[in-house]
Structure formats: C-alpha cells, structure tokens
GROMACS .gro file of C-alpha atoms in nm:
model
  436
    1MET     CA    1   7.267  -8.354  -3.998
    2THR     CA    2   7.234  -8.498  -4.351
    3LEU     CA    3   6.913  -8.515  -4.555
    4SER     CA    4   6.823  -8.812  -4.773
    5LEU     CA    5   6.785  -8.769  -5.150
    6ALA     CA    6   6.410  -8.842  -5.123
    7PHE     CA    7   6.359  -8.569  -4.865
    8THR     CA    8   6.574  -8.319  -5.057
    9LEU     CA    9   6.369  -8.377  -5.373
   10ALA     CA   10   6.046  -8.346  -5.172
   11LEU     CA   11   6.157  -8.007  -5.039
   12GLY     CA   12   6.252  -7.899  -5.389
   13LEU     CA   13   5.910  -8.005  -5.521
   14ILE     CA   14   5.734  -7.794  -5.256
   15ILE     CA   15   5.932  -7.487  -5.359
   16VAL     CA   16   5.873  -7.543  -5.731
   17LEU     CA   17   5.499  -7.607  -5.697
   18SER     CA   18   5.456  -7.308  -5.465
   19VAL     CA   19   5.640  -7.080  -5.708
   20PHE     CA   20   5.399  -7.189  -5.983
   21GLY     CA   21   5.102  -7.096  -5.764
   22LEU     CA   22   4.984  -7.429  -5.622
   23PRO     CA   23   4.843  -7.388  -5.268
   24MET     CA   24   5.093  -7.480  -4.999
   25GLY     CA   25   4.873  -7.761  -4.862
   26LEU     CA   26   4.856  -7.937  -5.199
   27SER     CA   27   5.228  -7.876  -5.256
   28MET     CA   28   5.310  -8.055  -4.929
   29ILE     CA   29   5.079  -8.345  -5.016
   30CYS     CA   30   5.243  -8.389  -5.360
   31ALA     CA   31   5.590  -8.372  -5.204
   32SER     CA   32   5.493  -8.628  -4.941
   33VAL     CA   33   5.361  -8.865  -5.208
   34LEU     CA   34   5.690  -8.831  -5.399
   35TYR     CA   35   5.886  -8.908  -5.081
   36LEU     CA   36   5.677  -9.216  -5.002
   37LEU     CA   37   5.713  -9.344  -5.361
   38MET     CA   38   6.090  -9.303  -5.351
   39ARG     CA   39   6.108  -9.479  -5.014
   40GLY     CA   40   5.880  -9.760  -5.136
   41GLN     CA   41   5.621  -9.698  -4.863
   42ASP     CA   42   5.247  -9.756  -4.886
   43MET     CA   43   5.051  -9.463  -5.036
   44GLY     CA   44   4.773  -9.542  -4.790
   45ILE     CA   45   4.983  -9.363  -4.528
   46VAL     CA   46   4.865  -9.033  -4.678
   47ALA     CA   47   4.499  -9.116  -4.612
   48GLU     CA   48   4.589  -9.257  -4.271
   49GLN     CA   49   4.755  -8.932  -4.166
   50PHE     CA   50   4.451  -8.736  -4.289
   51LEU     CA   51   4.214  -8.951  -4.086
   52ASN     CA   52   4.425  -8.961  -3.771
   53GLY     CA   53   4.500  -8.589  -3.774
   54MET     CA   54   4.181  -8.432  -3.908
   55TYR     CA   55   3.902  -8.653  -3.777
   56SER     CA   56   4.026  -8.778  -3.444
   57ASN     CA   57   4.132  -8.442  -3.301
   58TYR     CA   58   3.850  -8.272  -3.114
   59ILE     CA   59   4.018  -7.932  -3.088
   60MET     CA   60   4.015  -7.891  -3.468
   61LEU     CA   61   3.642  -7.814  -3.447
   62ALA     CA   62   3.722  -7.483  -3.280
   63VAL     CA   63   3.876  -7.340  -3.599
   64PRO     CA   64   3.563  -7.333  -3.825
   65LEU     CA   65   3.344  -7.228  -3.532
   66PHE     CA   66   3.554  -6.922  -3.445
   67ILE     CA   67   3.569  -6.833  -3.816
   68LEU     CA   68   3.189  -6.855  -3.836
   69ALA     CA   69   3.147  -6.637  -3.526
   70ALA     CA   70   3.366  -6.366  -3.681
   71GLU     CA   71   3.178  -6.379  -4.013
   72ILE     CA   72   2.840  -6.346  -3.843
   73MET     CA   73   2.963  -6.047  -3.643
   74ASN     CA   74   3.089  -5.879  -3.959
   75SER     CA   75   2.760  -5.949  -4.139
   76GLY     CA   76   2.546  -5.768  -3.882
   77THR     CA   77   2.583  -5.441  -3.695
   78LEU     CA   78   2.789  -5.577  -3.408
   79SER     CA   79   3.111  -5.421  -3.536
   80GLU     CA   80   2.938  -5.089  -3.603
   81ARG     CA   81   2.792  -5.070  -3.251
   82LEU     CA   82   3.130  -5.161  -3.106
   83LEU     CA   83   3.296  -4.876  -3.299
   84LYS     CA   84   3.039  -4.623  -3.176
   85TRP     CA   85   3.101  -4.727  -2.816
   86CYS     CA   86   3.479  -4.708  -2.858
   87ASP     CA   87   3.442  -4.361  -3.013
   88ALA     CA   88   3.239  -4.246  -2.714
   89VAL     CA   89   3.508  -4.371  -2.474
   90VAL     CA   90   3.837  -4.257  -2.634
   91GLY     CA   91   3.739  -4.055  -2.941
   92ARG     CA   92   3.751  -3.725  -2.751
   93PHE     CA   93   4.134  -3.719  -2.727
   94ARG     CA   94   4.379  -3.592  -2.989
   95GLY     CA   95   4.420  -3.869  -3.242
   96GLY     CA   96   4.101  -4.014  -3.093
   97LEU     CA   97   3.996  -4.212  -3.400
   98ALA     CA   98   4.336  -4.382  -3.404
   99GLN     CA   99   4.284  -4.476  -3.038
  100VAL     CA  100   3.934  -4.601  -3.129
  101ASN     CA  101   4.097  -4.829  -3.386
  102ILE     CA  102   4.315  -4.987  -3.118
  103LEU     CA  103   4.039  -5.016  -2.857
  104GLN     CA  104   3.794  -5.182  -3.096
  105SER     CA  105   4.063  -5.436  -3.190
  106ILE     CA  106   4.107  -5.527  -2.822
  107VAL     CA  107   3.735  -5.589  -2.779
  108PHE     CA  108   3.694  -5.757  -3.118
  109ALA     CA  109   3.991  -5.982  -3.034
  110GLY     CA  110   3.784  -6.134  -2.754
  111MET     CA  111   3.529  -6.255  -3.011
  112SER     CA  112   3.691  -6.354  -3.340
  113GLY     CA  113   4.036  -6.511  -3.284
  114SER     CA  114   4.142  -6.409  -3.635
  115ALA     CA  115   4.356  -6.115  -3.748
  116ILE     CA  116   4.220  -6.143  -4.102
  117ALA     CA  117   3.859  -6.125  -3.979
  118ASP     CA  118   3.944  -5.817  -3.773
  119ALA     CA  119   4.109  -5.632  -4.062
  120ALA     CA  120   3.853  -5.734  -4.323
  121GLY     CA  121   3.554  -5.661  -4.097
  122SER     CA  122   3.577  -5.366  -3.860
  123GLY     CA  123   3.896  -5.260  -4.039
  124LYS     CA  124   3.696  -5.149  -4.343
  125MET     CA  125   3.480  -4.922  -4.128
  126MET     CA  126   3.782  -4.780  -3.946
  127GLN     CA  127   3.953  -4.703  -4.276
  128HIS     CA  128   3.646  -4.508  -4.391
  129MET     CA  129   3.606  -4.323  -4.060
  130MET     CA  130   3.974  -4.223  -4.034
  131THR     CA  131   4.012  -4.101  -4.393
  132GLN     CA  132   3.679  -3.916  -4.407
  133ASP     CA  133   3.735  -3.542  -4.464
  134ASN     CA  134   4.111  -3.611  -4.489
  135LYS     CA  135   4.148  -3.648  -4.112
  136TYR     CA  136   4.423  -3.909  -4.154
  137THR     CA  137   4.623  -4.018  -4.456
  138PRO     CA  138   4.500  -4.343  -4.615
  139SER     CA  139   4.841  -4.504  -4.558
  140PHE     CA  140   4.848  -4.425  -4.183
  141ALA     CA  141   4.489  -4.548  -4.135
  142ALA     CA  142   4.570  -4.868  -4.325
  143ALA     CA  143   4.897  -4.922  -4.135
  144LEU     CA  144   4.730  -4.875  -3.796
  145THR     CA  145   4.443  -5.107  -3.887
  146ALA     CA  146   4.694  -5.373  -3.995
  147VAL     CA  147   4.901  -5.360  -3.675
  148THR     CA  148   4.597  -5.346  -3.445
  149ALA     CA  149   4.461  -5.659  -3.616
  150VAL     CA  150   4.778  -5.838  -3.503
  151VAL     CA  151   4.647  -5.826  -3.143
  152GLY     CA  152   4.338  -6.030  -3.240
  153PRO     CA  153   4.488  -6.381  -3.226
  154ILE     CA  154   4.695  -6.306  -2.914
  155ILE     CA  155   4.408  -6.206  -2.687
  156PRO     CA  156   4.181  -6.513  -2.656
  157PRO     CA  157   4.013  -6.678  -2.833
  158SER     CA  158   4.288  -6.749  -3.084
  159ILE     CA  159   4.288  -6.975  -3.389
  160PRO     CA  160   4.673  -6.982  -3.411
  161MET     CA  161   4.688  -7.091  -3.047
  162VAL     CA  162   4.445  -7.374  -3.124
  163LEU     CA  163   4.678  -7.487  -3.403
  164TYR     CA  164   4.983  -7.456  -3.176
  165ALA     CA  165   4.807  -7.669  -2.916
  166LEU     CA  166   4.753  -7.928  -3.189
  167VAL     CA  167   5.125  -7.957  -3.275
  168ALA     CA  168   5.266  -7.905  -2.925
  169ASP     CA  169   5.009  -8.100  -2.720
  170ALA     CA  170   4.972  -7.796  -2.493
  171SER     CA  171   4.664  -7.685  -2.299
  172ILE     CA  172   4.441  -7.453  -2.504
  173GLY     CA  173   4.286  -7.307  -2.190
  174TYR     CA  174   4.622  -7.207  -2.041
  175LEU     CA  175   4.743  -7.080  -2.380
  176PHE     CA  176   4.437  -6.856  -2.403
  177LEU     CA  177   4.504  -6.719  -2.054
  178ALA     CA  178   4.871  -6.666  -2.135
  179GLY     CA  179   4.780  -6.442  -2.428
  180VAL     CA  180   4.577  -6.188  -2.230
  181VAL     CA  181   4.857  -5.983  -2.068
  182PRO     CA  182   5.087  -5.983  -2.377
  183GLY     CA  183   4.797  -5.878  -2.600
  184LEU     CA  184   4.699  -5.592  -2.371
  185LEU     CA  185   5.061  -5.478  -2.336
  186MET     CA  186   5.103  -5.473  -2.714
  187ALA     CA  187   4.785  -5.267  -2.748
  188GLY     CA  188   4.913  -5.035  -2.473
  189VAL     CA  189   5.242  -4.981  -2.659
  190MET     CA  190   5.048  -4.888  -2.974
  191MET     CA  191   4.828  -4.647  -2.779
  192ILE     CA  192   5.136  -4.470  -2.641
  193GLN     CA  193   5.287  -4.448  -2.989
  194VAL     CA  194   4.962  -4.304  -3.127
  195ALA     CA  195   4.944  -4.048  -2.845
  196VAL     CA  196   5.299  -3.930  -2.922
  197THR     CA  197   5.247  -3.933  -3.299
  198ALA     CA  198   4.917  -3.746  -3.262
  199ARG     CA  199   5.100  -3.445  -3.117
  200THR     CA  200   5.395  -3.450  -3.355
  201ARG     CA  201   5.171  -3.486  -3.664
  202ASN     CA  202   4.888  -3.273  -3.523
  203PHE     CA  203   4.614  -3.532  -3.562
  204PRO     CA  204   4.259  -3.396  -3.530
  205VAL     CA  205   4.048  -3.394  -3.215
  206GLU     CA  206   3.702  -3.544  -3.268
  207LYS     CA  207   3.386  -3.385  -3.141
  208PRO     CA  208   3.340  -3.549  -2.799
  209VAL     CA  209   3.033  -3.758  -2.730
  210PRO     CA  210   2.855  -3.611  -2.425
  211LEU     CA  211   2.926  -3.820  -2.116
  212ARG     CA  212   2.555  -3.837  -2.037
  213GLN     CA  213   2.509  -4.044  -2.354
  214LEU     CA  214   2.777  -4.295  -2.258
  215PRO     CA  215   2.551  -4.513  -2.034
  216LYS     CA  216   2.294  -4.541  -2.315
  217MET     CA  217   2.560  -4.629  -2.575
  218THR     CA  218   2.715  -4.881  -2.336
  219TRP     CA  219   2.374  -5.042  -2.288
  220GLN     CA  220   2.325  -5.064  -2.665
  221ALA     CA  221   2.668  -5.221  -2.711
  222LEU     CA  222   2.643  -5.444  -2.401
  223PRO     CA  223   2.555  -5.766  -2.590
  224VAL     CA  224   2.873  -5.719  -2.798
  225LEU     CA  225   3.091  -5.631  -2.498
  226PHE     CA  226   2.949  -5.924  -2.302
  227MET     CA  227   3.060  -6.189  -2.551
  228PRO     CA  228   3.427  -6.216  -2.439
  229ILE     CA  229   3.306  -6.247  -2.079
  230VAL     CA  230   3.073  -6.532  -2.176
  231LEU     CA  231   3.356  -6.715  -2.352
  232MET     CA  232   3.612  -6.671  -2.073
  233TYR     CA  233   3.366  -6.764  -1.798
  234GLY     CA  234   3.260  -7.071  -1.991
  235ILE     CA  235   3.618  -7.193  -2.034
  236TYR     CA  236   3.766  -7.104  -1.695
  237GLY     CA  237   3.449  -7.162  -1.498
  238GLY     CA  238   3.464  -7.525  -1.605
  239ILE     CA  239   3.137  -7.503  -1.801
  240THR     CA  240   3.277  -7.556  -2.151
  241THR     CA  241   3.591  -7.678  -2.319
  242PRO     CA  242   3.761  -7.429  -2.555
  243THR     CA  243   3.610  -7.616  -2.850
  244GLU     CA  244   3.263  -7.595  -2.699
  245ALA     CA  245   3.327  -7.227  -2.626
  246ALA     CA  246   3.386  -7.178  -3.000
  247ALA     CA  247   3.040  -7.322  -3.065
  248VAL     CA  248   2.897  -7.092  -2.798
  249ALA     CA  249   3.067  -6.796  -2.967
  250ALA     CA  250   2.910  -6.877  -3.304
  251PHE     CA  251   2.567  -6.935  -3.151
  252TYR     CA  252   2.590  -6.621  -2.937
  253ALA     CA  253   2.686  -6.407  -3.238
  254LEU     CA  254   2.393  -6.556  -3.431
  255VAL     CA  255   2.139  -6.493  -3.155
  256VAL     CA  256   2.259  -6.136  -3.089
  257SER     CA  257   2.262  -6.049  -3.460
  258ILE     CA  258   1.922  -6.201  -3.542
  259VAL     CA  259   1.718  -6.172  -3.222
  260VAL     CA  260   1.866  -5.875  -3.033
  261TYR     CA  261   1.979  -5.639  -3.311
  262ARG     CA  262   1.780  -5.793  -3.599
  263SER     CA  263   2.060  -5.700  -3.835
  264VAL     CA  264   2.118  -6.032  -4.015
  265ASN     CA  265   1.873  -6.179  -4.266
  266LEU     CA  266   1.883  -6.515  -4.447
  267PRO     CA  267   2.098  -6.393  -4.741
  268ASP     CA  268   2.348  -6.244  -4.493
  269LEU     CA  269   2.357  -6.569  -4.297
  270TYR     CA  270   2.405  -6.771  -4.616
  271ALA     CA  271   2.692  -6.544  -4.721
  272ALA     CA  272   2.856  -6.580  -4.377
  273LEU     CA  273   2.823  -6.961  -4.390
  274LEU     CA  274   2.965  -6.971  -4.743
  275THR     CA  275   3.264  -6.750  -4.658
  276SER     CA  276   3.330  -6.951  -4.341
  277ALA     CA  277   3.318  -7.277  -4.538
  278LYS     CA  278   3.564  -7.146  -4.798
  279THR     CA  279   3.805  -7.020  -4.531
  280THR     CA  280   3.776  -7.342  -4.333
  281ALA     CA  281   3.841  -7.553  -4.644
  282SER     CA  282   4.151  -7.348  -4.723
  283ILE     CA  283   4.288  -7.386  -4.370
  284GLY     CA  284   4.185  -7.752  -4.358
  285MET     CA  285   4.376  -7.833  -4.676
  286LEU     CA  286   4.684  -7.662  -4.535
  287ILE     CA  287   4.654  -7.858  -4.209
  288ALA     CA  288   4.605  -8.183  -4.402
  289GLY     CA  289   4.917  -8.119  -4.609
  290ALA     CA  290   5.114  -8.029  -4.298
  291LEU     CA  291   5.004  -8.348  -4.120
  292VAL     CA  292   5.127  -8.567  -4.405
  293PHE     CA  293   5.452  -8.374  -4.448
  294ASN     CA  294   5.513  -8.379  -4.072
  295TYR     CA  295   5.498  -8.759  -4.097
  296VAL     CA  296   5.772  -8.739  -4.361
  297VAL     CA  297   5.975  -8.509  -4.134
  298THR     CA  298   5.932  -8.755  -3.847
  299VAL     CA  299   6.039  -9.052  -4.062
  300GLU     CA  300   6.354  -8.857  -4.152
  301ASN     CA  301   6.406  -8.804  -3.776
  302ILE     CA  302   6.469  -8.435  -3.841
  303PRO     CA  303   6.323  -8.295  -3.512
  304HIS     CA  304   6.547  -8.511  -3.294
  305SER     CA  305   6.848  -8.470  -3.522
  306LEU     CA  306   6.809  -8.093  -3.514
  307SER     CA  307   6.758  -8.105  -3.139
  308ALA     CA  308   7.082  -8.301  -3.099
  309VAL     CA  309   7.271  -8.051  -3.318
  310LEU     CA  310   7.139  -7.750  -3.127
  311LEU     CA  311   7.208  -7.910  -2.789
  312ALA     CA  312   7.561  -7.992  -2.907
  313TRP     CA  313   7.609  -7.619  -2.961
  314ASP     CA  314   7.552  -7.585  -2.586
  315LEU     CA  315   7.266  -7.337  -2.627
  316ASN     CA  316   7.090  -7.212  -2.318
  317PRO     CA  317   6.717  -7.130  -2.317
  318ILE     CA  318   6.774  -6.756  -2.375
  319THR     CA  319   7.004  -6.797  -2.675
  320PHE     CA  320   6.769  -7.060  -2.821
  321LEU     CA  321   6.469  -6.826  -2.787
  322ILE     CA  322   6.667  -6.542  -2.948
  323ALA     CA  323   6.751  -6.773  -3.239
  324VAL     CA  324   6.384  -6.879  -3.267
  325ASN     CA  325   6.270  -6.516  -3.271
  326ILE     CA  326   6.517  -6.427  -3.547
  327LEU     CA  327   6.426  -6.737  -3.749
  328LEU     CA  328   6.049  -6.686  -3.722
  329LEU     CA  329   6.069  -6.312  -3.797
  330ILE     CA  330   6.271  -6.386  -4.112
  331LEU     CA  331   6.039  -6.669  -4.218
  332GLY     CA  332   5.743  -6.439  -4.155
  333CYS     CA  333   5.874  -6.216  -4.434
  334LEU     CA  334   5.850  -6.505  -4.677
  335LEU     CA  335   5.596  -6.766  -4.565
  336GLU     CA  336   5.231  -6.771  -4.459
  337GLY     CA  337   5.188  -6.794  -4.081
  338THR     CA  338   4.988  -7.117  -4.068
  339THR     CA  339   5.257  -7.293  -4.272
  340ILE     CA  340   5.523  -7.181  -4.022
  341LEU     CA  341   5.307  -7.295  -3.732
  342LEU     CA  342   5.230  -7.639  -3.875
  343VAL     CA  343   5.561  -7.725  -4.045
  344ILE     CA  344   5.848  -7.528  -3.886
  345VAL     CA  345   5.738  -7.506  -3.521
  346PRO     CA  346   5.700  -7.886  -3.467
  347VAL     CA  347   6.069  -7.922  -3.561
  348LEU     CA  348   6.166  -7.670  -3.290
  349ILE     CA  349   5.952  -7.812  -3.011
  350PRO     CA  350   6.177  -8.109  -2.909
  351THR     CA  351   6.473  -7.874  -2.858
  352ALA     CA  352   6.260  -7.632  -2.655
  353GLN     CA  353   6.142  -7.918  -2.436
  354ALA     CA  354   6.496  -8.051  -2.394
  355LEU     CA  355   6.608  -7.706  -2.278
  356GLY     CA  356   6.329  -7.692  -2.020
  357ILE     CA  357   6.135  -7.410  -2.190
  358ASP     CA  358   5.772  -7.400  -2.085
  359MET     CA  359   5.543  -7.499  -2.375
  360VAL     CA  360   5.279  -7.235  -2.293
  361HIS     CA  361   5.543  -6.959  -2.278
  362PHE     CA  362   5.700  -7.091  -2.600
  363GLY     CA  363   5.355  -7.098  -2.763
  364VAL     CA  364   5.289  -6.730  -2.695
  365VAL     CA  365   5.636  -6.633  -2.823
  366VAL     CA  366   5.574  -6.836  -3.140
  367VAL     CA  367   5.226  -6.694  -3.200
  368VAL     CA  368   5.340  -6.333  -3.148
  369ASN     CA  369   5.622  -6.391  -3.398
  370ILE     CA  370   5.381  -6.535  -3.653
  371MET     CA  371   5.137  -6.247  -3.607
  372LEU     CA  372   5.418  -5.996  -3.663
  373GLY     CA  373   5.485  -6.177  -3.990
  374LEU     CA  374   5.142  -6.060  -4.108
  375VAL     CA  375   5.267  -5.699  -4.111
  376THR     CA  376   5.626  -5.767  -4.214
  377PRO     CA  377   5.715  -5.687  -4.575
  378PRO     CA  378   5.736  -5.821  -4.838
  379TYR     CA  379   5.484  -6.102  -4.778
  380GLY     CA  380   5.277  -5.957  -4.491
  381LEU     CA  381   4.920  -6.070  -4.568
  382LEU     CA  382   4.761  -5.787  -4.370
  383LEU     CA  383   4.961  -5.536  -4.572
  384PHE     CA  384   4.813  -5.675  -4.894
  385ILE     CA  385   4.462  -5.673  -4.747
  386MET     CA  386   4.488  -5.312  -4.630
  387THR     CA  387   4.643  -5.206  -4.962
  388ARG     CA  388   4.335  -5.344  -5.136
  389ILE     CA  389   4.093  -5.188  -4.885
  390SER     CA  390   4.259  -4.845  -4.865
  391GLY     CA  391   4.395  -4.801  -5.217
  392ALA     CA  392   4.713  -4.655  -5.065
  393PRO     CA  393   5.051  -4.753  -5.216
  394MET     CA  394   5.221  -5.044  -5.040
  395LYS     CA  395   5.543  -4.843  -4.985
  396ASP     CA  396   5.351  -4.570  -4.796
  397ILE     CA  397   5.174  -4.825  -4.576
  398VAL     CA  398   5.503  -5.001  -4.498
  399ALA     CA  399   5.663  -4.667  -4.402
  400ASP     CA  400   5.380  -4.601  -4.151
  401VAL     CA  401   5.386  -4.961  -4.024
  402LEU     CA  402   5.758  -4.970  -3.937
  403PRO     CA  403   5.745  -4.756  -3.617
  404PHE     CA  404   5.461  -4.972  -3.481
  405LEU     CA  405   5.645  -5.288  -3.585
  406LEU     CA  406   5.953  -5.178  -3.386
  407GLY     CA  407   5.734  -5.121  -3.081
  408LEU     CA  408   5.575  -5.465  -3.117
  409ILE     CA  409   5.917  -5.631  -3.153
  410ALA     CA  410   6.025  -5.459  -2.829
  411SER     CA  411   5.715  -5.608  -2.665
  412LEU     CA  412   5.808  -5.950  -2.806
  413LEU     CA  413   6.152  -5.926  -2.645
  414LEU     CA  414   5.986  -5.855  -2.310
  415PHE     CA  415   5.765  -6.166  -2.341
  416THR     CA  416   6.067  -6.370  -2.447
  417PHE     CA  417   6.299  -6.277  -2.162
  418VAL     CA  418   6.041  -6.237  -1.883
  419PRO     CA  419   5.822  -6.549  -1.887
  420ASP     CA  420   5.630  -6.428  -1.581
  421VAL     CA  421   5.458  -6.169  -1.803
  422VAL     CA  422   5.314  -6.456  -2.005
  423LEU     CA  423   5.259  -6.712  -1.728
  424PHE     CA  424   5.118  -6.476  -1.463
  425LEU     CA  425   4.750  -6.542  -1.538
  426PRO     CA  426   4.782  -6.917  -1.609
  427ARG     CA  427   4.952  -6.965  -1.273
  428MET     CA  428   4.668  -6.781  -1.100
  429PHE     CA  429   4.437  -7.049  -1.241
  430GLY     CA  430   4.653  -7.340  -1.129
  431TYR     CA  431   4.906  -7.384  -1.408
  432GLY     CA  432   5.226  -7.547  -1.285
  433GLY     CA  433   5.465  -7.450  -1.563
  434ALA     CA  434   5.808  -7.333  -1.458
  435GLY     CA  435   5.896  -7.093  -1.738
  436LEU     CA  436   6.254  -7.092  -1.867
   0.00000   0.00000   0.00000
C-alpha cells in the first residue's frame, strides 16, 4: 500500500501543527485543505463535509445533551447525595471508601456518559473524602478515581459509543446495551482488587452507617438513583430514541436539581451551560476536522487498501482483534481518545466487516481500549486531571494505577475473545448479530 505525496505531506502537517500546540481538529482541517489544493480539488468540499456530517446527523445532538446533564449534576448536590448513599451501602467494609468510589462511578455512569465529567465532578469529592485524616495516600485515591472513571463511558449512556455509532453506522441502542455487562464486570474486578489491597495495606474501616438509616438515605437519593432507570426504560421501552433520551437526561437533571433538591441557582445554571458549550465546541471542532480528513482518507482509498493488505495476510477474526487491541492500546499512550475513534477506527472497520466481526462487539472492544488510554501513561488525560486535583506526583499515581490497569486489560481480553459477554443483553432485546 503506497501513499501519495499529497497525503504524506498532509500527515506530516498534522504532526507538525499538533507538536506546536494547534488543536487536533484544526490541524486535520489545515492538512485536508493542503491535500485538496495539491490534488486540485474544490475547497468547497471542506464546507460540504462539515454540513453533511455535522448538521444532517441526528445522533450528534446526543453529545452536547449528555455533557449538559453531567454538568448540571455536578453543579448541584446530586453527586454529594449519591456519595452518601454509596457510603451507607459499602462504606462499612475494610477499604470501604475505596469501594464507595467504585460504586458511585457505576451509578454516575448511568447518568453522564463521560469519564472526564465523572473524574472532575464526583472525583473531587472522593479525593477529599479518601485523603481526609490521612486515611489513604493522595496517589492511591487519585489512581482509583481515575480508573473508576473509565467505567463511565462503557455503562450507558456513553458519548464515545455515540461517536462510534456515527463512524460505524451501528445501532446506538444495542451498543448501549452491549456496554452494561462489560462495565459491571470491570467494576467488579476493581472491587476485588480493592478488597485484596485493603487487607495487604491495612486500609481503614469506616464508621458504619446504622442500617435503620439506610431506607431514609435511599429515599433521599432516589431521584438520583432513578435517573438511569428512566433513561434505559425510555430507550428500550420504545418511548425515546437515544438522542431524545439525552435530552430527557438533561431535563431530568435540571428538574431534580432545581425543583426537588433546590441546589442549583441561576449563576450555577449559567456556569453549567457555559462549560457545556465550551466542551461541546471543542468536541465539535474535533469531529469537524475528522469528517474532512476522513474524506481525504476515503479519496486515497486507504480503508479498502488496508483491508486488502490485512486480508492478504490471511488473518482470522481473533488475530485481527488481538492486533487491534495492541494498536489501540499503544495509540492510547500517545493520542487523545476521540481522535482515535474518529480517524483511526474508520480505517479498521472495513477489515472487521470483511472478517465477519460483529460491529456492536467490535464497538465495545474499541471503546474499552480508548477508555484504557485515558489512564495509560504518558498521555492519559485522566492521569493529568487527577494530578491537578490531588497534587500527588504523576509517578506515584502511575505506580498505583498499574495494578488496576492490568486487571482492566484482563477484562478487555475476556470481552475480545468471548463475544457472548458483550452481546448477551442485546440479543435478549432482539439483536441478531452473530459475534465473531
């Protein structure tokens, strides 16, 4: 497979501009313009790709709406009430606060769809709770918060799965269902690791909340706990599409925060809207750049050329998935996850389809890989966020992350080689995919 001079220079321009600090979305747009100029094509193609990709795709609306829902929840007391309930349930065991961290991420995952929102929101409170009175080291608390946030976009709703559905033309509803069991299994692996580590490192036992208070605390947290149920029933009960469910999530978070808990005022709401707009604009620019550059990749016929090369190597589905896992884990050390999802994954999809790999199964494997990239040094975005929040040295956080990362990679191998783990729930709801 040979690359044209125009495409080679375009790739080089992306690398150079990125090194000098230009956002990846703008770097891809500039590289695409250079390619089109060198090929003598109409510059209007850039605007055409923007319009076709950004404004004619209904599922794109889900991204800003899920972001807004997460920001509203972080602005009010929803996260705080959730933490209190989790503490009442599992805080009584040795290493209980660490288990609380994992449990709250499972519940919060059913509301936000964003690992960054999880870490930046409830993660701040967990960091404070775990390090108070020197119960846990700042590095361990930060490491655990980072790896638990990884579960967020795997358990539905999930912004990365929405983006994967965009590039793979897969069903968002079935992708959401496919993420439930893998997400819970990953959380279960972390809980087992915490339970073992708690005894070896003699983590503290928290003062147990009396069981008689649990019904009252559950009642107080019920509006928060009920939100994932509302979303899932809306989608799989045929009431809403996943995009409409994102709007329901934002509206539900707003009503609960303002009417039920009365914890969000106008300045808080304005701040949440502003932060959501900034985040959405950042993601939107990256998507726009990827759409234009993907057109360039298609013109170069790279997906089909790569597919032909890989098929000529006589790969079977298992060896291809192993290669994809290795590739995405390595790229996760260097690139931002959304870039991998929008630029690299579309090139791999034709080969996966040619090998008969189910697109929902492949989507979950891809998303899990990309989420692991968030806690993989040296680039891992969640590592940088938790370094800033905790003040702990990066090397100490990485040392505490590695055992959890190994456990999560073992989980990834299970999802890769046993598609039934991923496709079990979708098939219960009528999905006809065949797996490998």
